[in-house]
Structure formats: structure tokens, C-alpha cells
């Protein structure tokens, strides 16, 4: 069965600290997609990244970076030099190779960045 | 601007009073979907639609109906709302959901529903 686990419920850091949000997934499919979404206090869901199971290259986008490791079924998200505006709930999600399949979301990690 | 819109954004209603939450996208997306978000449970899919006139149940469809008469619109209907449907609802769309091509789903701003 497909499942996404975000073991960290809440993380608090001080501005400029680096922080890593963990995501572990379970799937029987060899082809699947992984996503990260950000939900700021205003409530909307903002897409951050999409990665397919055949592309294990790490990705960096500004202060954000993602580490995909199939061997440990993990897709971790690191924010470098965190800022107050990074405070949000972050969701990791999984989608399998199947038409019409839902995004399976983890329960989210609430990140609080204080100044 | 490419976007998914939902209306209303906030709604307070009473048990049993039929309501519709509208969802519209201007990106010519084929795939649309509804999710609900509840504390401790995360987001769960209610219904989805692969294209016009093609809809199917997600993980938590009980108490909901949908229709897809036009490509851009995907309304969520609660015919007899109950308090356990109090939740934050999101509509999402993606270019397609053909097997092997899991496009990114873009979400609307959310609708907060309170059923008394």
C-alpha cells in the first residue's frame, strides 16, 4: 500500500539556521512521482517540486534543496538559511503510475522560523 | 493569470441544507480533483475527474457529489451536509493524468466550511 510518513510534526528554528524536513514513502510501484507542497498561514497550497522515480538527482532551487534516495525511500527537503517567511506547513506527497490516482499526502510538518 | 478558483472561500451552514462549492480553472486542464484537509489526517481525495463527463470516487466520497459538464468547472455538491463534513476543501487541476504522466496538480485557495 502507498504511504507517506513525515515523522516531524513540528520544527522550530531561528532565522538563518538550516533545517531539513524528512519524508519517507512506501510504494510497490517502480514508477512513481514525489512532490513537496507548502501551505503558508494564509492556507493555500503552493507547489514546490515534482520528481519522478527514475531521476535521483538532487535538486537545488535557491535556498531550497531536495535529496531523493530510492535506497532508503526518502525524499528530504532542506531549507538553507531559513527566513521567517518560510514558516508554513510542508507536505510531502506521492503519486503512483496509474491513471487518475490521487496524491497521497503525508500529514505535514509545521515549520516555525523565529527572528 | 493561470489559476484555480474556488467559491465561496468561507461558508457557514446548517445540517441538511444543500450547498455547492464551485471550482474553475483557466489552464485547459483535463484532470480535476477535490480534497479535504482535516487536522491530524492530512489531505484526502474526495472525487476526481479525468475529463468532461468522466468522474470517479476518491478515498472519502461519502456525502459528496460532483459533476463535470464543462472542462473548466468541477463543482462539489453536498446534498445534505453534516457536521462531520466541516473541513477545509481544496480543488486541484492538472494537465492530464494519463498513465505514466503524473502531472503536477495545482490547487485552488481552499474553502473553509463549517456545518452546524
PDB file of N, CA and C in Angstrom, chain B residues 27-91:
ATOM      1  N   UNK B  27      -6.728  26.862 -17.210  1.00  0.00           N
ATOM      2  CA  UNK B  27      -5.499  26.344 -17.811  1.00  0.00           C
ATOM      3  C   UNK B  27      -5.764  25.239 -18.828  1.00  0.00           C
ATOM      4  N   UNK B  28      -7.049  25.009 -19.151  1.00  0.00           N
ATOM      5  CA  UNK B  28      -7.422  23.941 -20.084  1.00  0.00           C
ATOM      6  C   UNK B  28      -6.960  22.566 -19.594  1.00  0.00           C
ATOM      7  N   UNK B  29      -6.957  22.395 -18.279  1.00  0.00           N
ATOM      8  CA  UNK B  29      -6.542  21.119 -17.701  1.00  0.00           C
ATOM      9  C   UNK B  29      -7.622  20.063 -17.863  1.00  0.00           C
ATOM     10  N   UNK B  30      -7.187  18.848 -18.124  1.00  0.00           N
ATOM     11  CA  UNK B  30      -8.145  17.738 -18.262  1.00  0.00           C
ATOM     12  C   UNK B  30      -8.555  17.184 -16.901  1.00  0.00           C
ATOM     13  N   UNK B  31      -7.587  17.098 -16.000  1.00  0.00           N
ATOM     14  CA  UNK B  31      -7.796  16.412 -14.725  1.00  0.00           C
ATOM     15  C   UNK B  31      -8.139  17.411 -13.639  1.00  0.00           C
ATOM     16  N   UNK B  32      -9.208  17.104 -12.880  1.00  0.00           N
ATOM     17  CA  UNK B  32      -9.568  17.931 -11.733  1.00  0.00           C
ATOM     18  C   UNK B  32      -9.925  17.027 -10.571  1.00  0.00           C
ATOM     19  N   UNK B  33      -9.771  17.577  -9.380  1.00  0.00           N
ATOM     20  CA  UNK B  33      -9.924  16.736  -8.205  1.00  0.00           C
ATOM     21  C   UNK B  33     -10.341  17.586  -7.013  1.00  0.00           C
ATOM     22  N   UNK B  34     -11.006  16.931  -6.055  1.00  0.00           N
ATOM     23  CA  UNK B  34     -11.355  17.583  -4.801  1.00  0.00           C
ATOM     24  C   UNK B  34     -10.715  16.835  -3.642  1.00  0.00           C
ATOM     25  N   UNK B  35     -10.170  17.607  -2.691  1.00  0.00           N
ATOM     26  CA  UNK B  35      -9.584  17.061  -1.479  1.00  0.00           C
ATOM     27  C   UNK B  35     -10.213  17.765  -0.281  1.00  0.00           C
ATOM     28  N   UNK B  36     -10.172  17.071   0.835  1.00  0.00           N
ATOM     29  CA  UNK B  36     -10.492  17.723   2.094  1.00  0.00           C
ATOM     30  C   UNK B  36      -9.306  17.595   3.033  1.00  0.00           C
ATOM     31  N   UNK B  37      -9.091  18.625   3.837  1.00  0.00           N
ATOM     32  CA  UNK B  37      -7.982  18.639   4.766  1.00  0.00           C
ATOM     33  C   UNK B  37      -8.514  18.738   6.185  1.00  0.00           C
ATOM     34  N   UNK B  38      -8.131  17.789   7.010  1.00  0.00           N
ATOM     35  CA  UNK B  38      -8.573  17.750   8.396  1.00  0.00           C
ATOM     36  C   UNK B  38      -7.371  17.599   9.314  1.00  0.00           C
ATOM     37  N   UNK B  39      -7.409  18.229  10.476  1.00  0.00           N
ATOM     38  CA  UNK B  39      -6.274  18.157  11.413  1.00  0.00           C
ATOM     39  C   UNK B  39      -5.950  16.711  11.766  1.00  0.00           C
ATOM     40  N   UNK B  40      -4.688  16.381  11.675  1.00  0.00           N
ATOM     41  CA  UNK B  40      -4.247  15.039  12.021  1.00  0.00           C
ATOM     42  C   UNK B  40      -4.461  14.001  10.940  1.00  0.00           C
ATOM     43  N   UNK B  41      -5.213  14.348   9.920  1.00  0.00           N
ATOM     44  CA  UNK B  41      -5.489  13.392   8.838  1.00  0.00           C
ATOM     45  C   UNK B  41      -4.872  13.812   7.515  1.00  0.00           C
ATOM     46  N   UNK B  42      -4.411  15.030   7.438  1.00  0.00           N
ATOM     47  CA  UNK B  42      -3.819  15.493   6.190  1.00  0.00           C
ATOM     48  C   UNK B  42      -4.873  15.725   5.119  1.00  0.00           C
ATOM     49  N   UNK B  43      -4.477  15.604   3.860  1.00  0.00           N
ATOM     50  CA  UNK B  43      -5.392  15.796   2.736  1.00  0.00           C
ATOM     51  C   UNK B  43      -5.806  14.449   2.173  1.00  0.00           C
ATOM     52  N   UNK B  44      -7.087  14.331   1.897  1.00  0.00           N
ATOM     53  CA  UNK B  44      -7.619  13.096   1.339  1.00  0.00           C
ATOM     54  C   UNK B  44      -8.500  13.429   0.135  1.00  0.00           C
ATOM     55  N   UNK B  45      -8.410  12.584  -0.872  1.00  0.00           N
ATOM     56  CA  UNK B  45      -9.146  12.849  -2.108  1.00  0.00           C
ATOM     57  C   UNK B  45     -10.611  12.428  -1.964  1.00  0.00           C
ATOM     58  N   UNK B  46     -11.500  13.300  -2.439  1.00  0.00           N
ATOM     59  CA  UNK B  46     -12.937  13.027  -2.368  1.00  0.00           C
ATOM     60  C   UNK B  46     -13.433  12.429  -3.696  1.00  0.00           C
ATOM     61  N   UNK B  47     -13.238  13.174  -4.767  1.00  0.00           N
ATOM     62  CA  UNK B  47     -13.616  12.763  -6.121  1.00  0.00           C
ATOM     63  C   UNK B  47     -12.586  13.323  -7.085  1.00  0.00           C
ATOM     64  N   UNK B  48     -12.540  12.712  -8.261  1.00  0.00           N
ATOM     65  CA  UNK B  48     -11.704  13.253  -9.307  1.00  0.00           C
ATOM     66  C   UNK B  48     -12.386  13.084 -10.661  1.00  0.00           C
ATOM     67  N   UNK B  49     -11.861  13.797 -11.636  1.00  0.00           N
ATOM     68  CA  UNK B  49     -12.416  13.735 -12.983  1.00  0.00           C
ATOM     69  C   UNK B  49     -11.277  13.739 -13.988  1.00  0.00           C
ATOM     70  N   UNK B  50     -11.295  12.729 -14.850  1.00  0.00           N
ATOM     71  CA  UNK B  50     -10.244  12.636 -15.860  1.00  0.00           C
ATOM     72  C   UNK B  50     -10.513  13.578 -17.043  1.00  0.00           C
ATOM     73  N   UNK B  51     -11.784  13.865 -17.280  1.00  0.00           N
ATOM     74  CA  UNK B  51     -12.150  14.766 -18.365  1.00  0.00           C
ATOM     75  C   UNK B  51     -13.655  15.025 -18.284  1.00  0.00           C
ATOM     76  N   UNK B  52     -14.180  15.755 -19.231  1.00  0.00           N
ATOM     77  CA  UNK B  52     -15.607  16.080 -19.234  1.00  0.00           C
ATOM     78  C   UNK B  52     -16.437  14.798 -19.185  1.00  0.00           C
ATOM     79  N   UNK B  53     -17.415  14.795 -18.299  1.00  0.00           N
ATOM     80  CA  UNK B  53     -18.348  13.677 -18.126  1.00  0.00           C
ATOM     81  C   UNK B  53     -17.688  12.404 -17.582  1.00  0.00           C
ATOM     82  N   UNK B  54     -16.468  12.491 -17.112  1.00  0.00           N
ATOM     83  CA  UNK B  54     -15.776  11.328 -16.538  1.00  0.00           C
ATOM     84  C   UNK B  54     -15.371  11.655 -15.108  1.00  0.00           C
ATOM     85  N   UNK B  55     -16.083  11.053 -14.152  1.00  0.00           N
ATOM     86  CA  UNK B  55     -15.756  11.292 -12.743  1.00  0.00           C
ATOM     87  C   UNK B  55     -15.646   9.964 -12.009  1.00  0.00           C
ATOM     88  N   UNK B  56     -14.915   9.979 -10.902  1.00  0.00           N
ATOM     89  CA  UNK B  56     -14.765   8.749 -10.131  1.00  0.00           C
ATOM     90  C   UNK B  56     -14.498   9.088  -8.683  1.00  0.00           C
ATOM     91  N   UNK B  57     -14.793   8.099  -7.809  1.00  0.00           N
ATOM     92  CA  UNK B  57     -14.636   8.313  -6.377  1.00  0.00           C
ATOM     93  C   UNK B  57     -13.176   8.267  -5.966  1.00  0.00           C
ATOM     94  N   UNK B  58     -12.864   9.091  -4.977  1.00  0.00           N
ATOM     95  CA  UNK B  58     -11.566   9.030  -4.338  1.00  0.00           C
ATOM     96  C   UNK B  58     -11.658   8.199  -3.074  1.00  0.00           C
ATOM     97  N   UNK B  59     -10.912   8.607  -2.058  1.00  0.00           N
ATOM     98  CA  UNK B  59     -10.851   7.827  -0.820  1.00  0.00           C
ATOM     99  C   UNK B  59     -12.010   8.090   0.130  1.00  0.00           C
ATOM    100  N   UNK B  60     -12.596   9.277   0.084  1.00  0.00           N
ATOM    101  CA  UNK B  60     -13.648   9.643   1.037  1.00  0.00           C
ATOM    102  C   UNK B  60     -14.831  10.290   0.325  1.00  0.00           C
ATOM    103  N   UNK B  61     -15.547   9.556  -0.542  1.00  0.00           N
ATOM    104  CA  UNK B  61     -16.611  10.162  -1.353  1.00  0.00           C
ATOM    105  C   UNK B  61     -17.978  10.278  -0.671  1.00  0.00           C
ATOM    106  N   UNK B  62     -18.159   9.596   0.480  1.00  0.00           N
ATOM    107  CA  UNK B  62     -19.492   9.538   1.079  1.00  0.00           C
ATOM    108  C   UNK B  62     -19.992  10.928   1.452  1.00  0.00           C
ATOM    109  N   UNK B  63     -21.202  11.234   1.018  1.00  0.00           N
ATOM    110  CA  UNK B  63     -21.820  12.511   1.358  1.00  0.00           C
ATOM    111  C   UNK B  63     -21.562  13.601   0.339  1.00  0.00           C
ATOM    112  N   UNK B  64     -20.847  13.292  -0.719  1.00  0.00           N
ATOM    113  CA  UNK B  64     -20.494  14.284  -1.732  1.00  0.00           C
ATOM    114  C   UNK B  64     -20.936  13.830  -3.122  1.00  0.00           C
ATOM    115  N   UNK B  65     -21.177  14.801  -3.979  1.00  0.00           N
ATOM    116  CA  UNK B  65     -21.411  14.548  -5.402  1.00  0.00           C
ATOM    117  C   UNK B  65     -20.609  15.562  -6.192  1.00  0.00           C
ATOM    118  N   UNK B  66     -20.299  15.192  -7.427  1.00  0.00           N
ATOM    119  CA  UNK B  66     -19.602  16.105  -8.324  1.00  0.00           C
ATOM    120  C   UNK B  66     -20.212  15.984  -9.713  1.00  0.00           C
ATOM    121  N   UNK B  67     -19.869  16.936 -10.551  1.00  0.00           N
ATOM    122  CA  UNK B  67     -20.245  16.843 -11.958  1.00  0.00           C
ATOM    123  C   UNK B  67     -19.160  17.538 -12.781  1.00  0.00           C
ATOM    124  N   UNK B  68     -19.034  17.125 -14.028  1.00  0.00           N
ATOM    125  CA  UNK B  68     -18.045  17.756 -14.917  1.00  0.00           C
ATOM    126  C   UNK B  68     -18.686  17.904 -16.295  1.00  0.00           C
ATOM    127  N   UNK B  69     -19.481  18.947 -16.411  1.00  0.00           N
ATOM    128  CA  UNK B  69     -20.185  19.196 -17.667  1.00  0.00           C
ATOM    129  C   UNK B  69     -19.335  20.029 -18.627  1.00  0.00           C
ATOM    130  N   UNK B  70     -18.426  20.792 -18.061  1.00  0.00           N
ATOM    131  CA  UNK B  70     -17.513  21.596 -18.875  1.00  0.00           C
ATOM    132  C   UNK B  70     -16.103  21.325 -18.388  1.00  0.00           C
ATOM    133  N   UNK B  71     -15.160  21.513 -19.266  1.00  0.00           N
ATOM    134  CA  UNK B  71     -13.776  21.205 -18.904  1.00  0.00           C
ATOM    135  C   UNK B  71     -13.289  22.077 -17.764  1.00  0.00           C
ATOM    136  N   UNK B  72     -13.664  23.325 -17.720  1.00  0.00           N
ATOM    137  CA  UNK B  72     -13.091  24.249 -16.755  1.00  0.00           C
ATOM    138  C   UNK B  72     -13.730  24.172 -15.372  1.00  0.00           C
ATOM    139  N   UNK B  73     -14.911  23.585 -15.233  1.00  0.00           N
ATOM    140  CA  UNK B  73     -15.627  23.622 -13.960  1.00  0.00           C
ATOM    141  C   UNK B  73     -15.813  22.241 -13.342  1.00  0.00           C
ATOM    142  N   UNK B  74     -15.703  22.203 -12.034  1.00  0.00           N
ATOM    143  CA  UNK B  74     -15.840  20.926 -11.325  1.00  0.00           C
ATOM    144  C   UNK B  74     -16.447  21.202  -9.954  1.00  0.00           C
ATOM    145  N   UNK B  75     -17.755  21.414  -9.883  1.00  0.00           N
ATOM    146  CA  UNK B  75     -18.379  21.752  -8.607  1.00  0.00           C
ATOM    147  C   UNK B  75     -18.493  20.565  -7.668  1.00  0.00           C
ATOM    148  N   UNK B  76     -18.406  20.874  -6.382  1.00  0.00           N
ATOM    149  CA  UNK B  76     -18.581  19.874  -5.324  1.00  0.00           C
ATOM    150  C   UNK B  76     -19.916  20.145  -4.650  1.00  0.00           C
ATOM    151  N   UNK B  77     -20.744  19.122  -4.580  1.00  0.00           N
ATOM    152  CA  UNK B  77     -22.099  19.276  -4.059  1.00  0.00           C
ATOM    153  C   UNK B  77     -22.254  18.464  -2.783  1.00  0.00           C
ATOM    154  N   UNK B  78     -22.753  19.121  -1.745  1.00  0.00           N
ATOM    155  CA  UNK B  78     -23.112  18.451  -0.508  1.00  0.00           C
ATOM    156  C   UNK B  78     -24.632  18.539  -0.413  1.00  0.00           C
ATOM    157  N   UNK B  79     -25.304  17.454  -0.668  1.00  0.00           N
ATOM    158  CA  UNK B  79     -26.767  17.497  -0.756  1.00  0.00           C
ATOM    159  C   UNK B  79     -27.412  17.614   0.627  1.00  0.00           C
ATOM    160  N   UNK B  80     -26.814  17.012   1.630  1.00  0.00           N
ATOM    161  CA  UNK B  80     -27.331  17.095   2.991  1.00  0.00           C
ATOM    162  C   UNK B  80     -26.149  17.145   3.949  1.00  0.00           C
ATOM    163  N   UNK B  81     -25.543  18.317   4.073  1.00  0.00           N
ATOM    164  CA  UNK B  81     -24.305  18.424   4.867  1.00  0.00           C
ATOM    165  C   UNK B  81     -24.524  18.021   6.323  1.00  0.00           C
ATOM    166  N   UNK B  82     -23.477  17.440   6.885  1.00  0.00           N
ATOM    167  CA  UNK B  82     -23.490  17.070   8.296  1.00  0.00           C
ATOM    168  C   UNK B  82     -22.246  17.660   8.964  1.00  0.00           C
ATOM    169  N   UNK B  83     -22.270  17.781  10.291  1.00  0.00           N
ATOM    170  CA  UNK B  83     -21.125  18.394  10.995  1.00  0.00           C
ATOM    171  C   UNK B  83     -19.788  17.717  10.692  1.00  0.00           C
ATOM    172  N   UNK B  84     -19.785  16.424  10.397  1.00  0.00           N
ATOM    173  CA  UNK B  84     -18.500  15.762  10.122  1.00  0.00           C
ATOM    174  C   UNK B  84     -17.935  16.139   8.745  1.00  0.00           C
ATOM    175  N   UNK B  85     -18.655  16.966   8.008  1.00  0.00           N
ATOM    176  CA  UNK B  85     -18.123  17.488   6.752  1.00  0.00           C
ATOM    177  C   UNK B  85     -17.522  18.881   6.928  1.00  0.00           C
ATOM    178  N   UNK B  86     -17.493  19.344   8.172  1.00  0.00           N
ATOM    179  CA  UNK B  86     -16.760  20.572   8.472  1.00  0.00           C
ATOM    180  C   UNK B  86     -15.284  20.321   8.173  1.00  0.00           C
ATOM    181  N   UNK B  87     -14.721  21.135   7.295  1.00  0.00           N
ATOM    182  CA  UNK B  87     -13.366  20.857   6.834  1.00  0.00           C
ATOM    183  C   UNK B  87     -12.874  22.001   5.949  1.00  0.00           C
ATOM    184  N   UNK B  88     -11.625  21.874   5.534  1.00  0.00           N
ATOM    185  CA  UNK B  88     -11.048  22.780   4.542  1.00  0.00           C
ATOM    186  C   UNK B  88     -10.973  22.008   3.230  1.00  0.00           C
ATOM    187  N   UNK B  89     -11.605  22.542   2.199  1.00  0.00           N
ATOM    188  CA  UNK B  89     -11.715  21.839   0.925  1.00  0.00           C
ATOM    189  C   UNK B  89     -10.843  22.508  -0.128  1.00  0.00           C
ATOM    190  N   UNK B  90     -10.148  21.659  -0.880  1.00  0.00           N
ATOM    191  CA  UNK B  90      -9.306  22.138  -1.962  1.00  0.00           C
ATOM    192  C   UNK B  90      -9.703  21.486  -3.276  1.00  0.00           C
ATOM    193  N   UNK B  91      -9.782  22.317  -4.291  1.00  0.00           N
ATOM    194  CA  UNK B  91      -9.917  21.835  -5.649  1.00  0.00           C
ATOM    195  C   UNK B  91      -8.525  21.876  -6.289  1.00  0.00           C
TER     196      UNK B  91
END
